C-alpha positions as a printed Julia matrix, in Angstrom:
100×3 Matrix{Float64}:
   0.0    0.0     0.0
   1.18   3.51   -0.8
   2.06   5.75    2.14
  -0.21   8.77    2.61
   1.51  12.16    2.97
   0.45  14.82    5.45
  -0.16  18.19    3.81
   0.93  21.27    5.77
   0.66  24.93    4.78
   3.14  27.71    5.5
   1.79  31.02    6.81
   2.58  32.54    3.41
   0.51  29.85    1.62
  -2.43  30.48    3.97
  -2.29  34.21    3.21
  -2.06  33.41   -0.52
  -5.17  31.21   -0.29
  -7.15  33.9     1.52
  -6.62  36.21   -1.46
  -8.87  33.97   -3.61
 -12.66  33.69   -3.5
 -14.22  30.89   -1.41
 -15.09  28.95   -4.57
 -11.51  29.21   -5.83
 -10.15  28.25   -2.4
 -12.28  25.09   -2.41
 -11.12  24.22   -5.93
  -7.46  24.68   -4.92
  -7.76  22.74   -1.64
  -9.62  19.86   -3.32
  -6.95  19.7    -6.04
  -4.11  19.7    -3.51
  -5.82  16.92   -1.56
  -6.38  14.77   -4.66
  -2.97  15.37   -6.27
  -0.53  15.45   -3.37
  -1.71  12.98   -0.69
  -0.2   10.0    -2.5
   3.03   9.95   -4.52
   3.51  13.76   -4.62
   7.01  13.31   -6.05
   5.79  11.4    -9.11
   5.98  13.65  -12.16
   2.69  13.93  -14.08
   1.16  16.33  -16.55
   0.16  18.62  -13.66
   3.06  17.95  -11.24
   6.64  18.76  -12.1
   9.97  19.79  -10.62
  10.73  23.5   -10.78
  13.84  25.36  -11.78
  15.79  26.86   -8.91
  13.74  29.51   -7.07
  13.48  30.87   -3.52
  10.21  29.1    -2.69
   9.9   25.45   -3.64
  11.28  22.52   -5.59
   8.01  21.38   -7.19
   4.9   22.84   -8.86
   1.32  21.59   -9.07
  -1.01  22.94  -11.73
  -4.74  23.09  -11.02
  -6.33  24.93  -13.93
  -4.71  28.34  -13.97
  -3.69  28.06  -10.29
  -0.14  27.12   -9.32
   0.85  25.54   -6.04
   4.54  25.55   -5.11
   5.54  22.84   -2.66
   8.37  20.85   -1.1
   8.38  17.19   -0.12
  10.0   15.57    2.91
   9.9   11.9     1.95
  11.51  10.74    5.2
   8.54  11.86    7.32
   5.9   11.88    4.55
   5.08  15.57    4.58
   4.17  17.86    1.69
   4.72  21.5     2.63
   2.73  24.01    0.57
   4.9   27.13    0.2
   2.98  29.44   -2.16
  -0.38  29.49   -3.96
  -0.92  31.72   -6.97
  -1.65  31.99  -10.65
   0.62  31.86  -13.67
   0.2   34.15  -16.66
   2.83  33.73  -19.34
   6.19  33.59  -17.59
   5.01  35.41  -14.47
   3.65  33.95  -11.25
   1.1   36.09   -9.39
   0.89  35.81   -5.61
  -1.82  37.95   -3.98
  -2.07  39.96   -7.19
   1.64  40.78   -7.43
   3.6   39.47  -10.44
   6.92  37.74   -9.9
   9.44  36.12  -12.27
  10.58  32.73  -10.95
């Protein structure tokens, strides 16, 4: 049986989530739950490693939302670092564009 990962959120990720509407928050949280509880390090169409950046090593795509996260495989924890949107080459966190 596959080990289930615990999903934890940084304070920054919680603030990012609060920026979205309740409907969008539910969509993001449901997607995180479905995509990252089991085998979060397996690369898929919507999960991939990221290039070097100050936030996280991996990215999850849920529609036009982007979730940046790290994995600690020794203790089975997925830590959500940032939640935003991606438009072109820019990530938007709480409405502010950032090049990663």
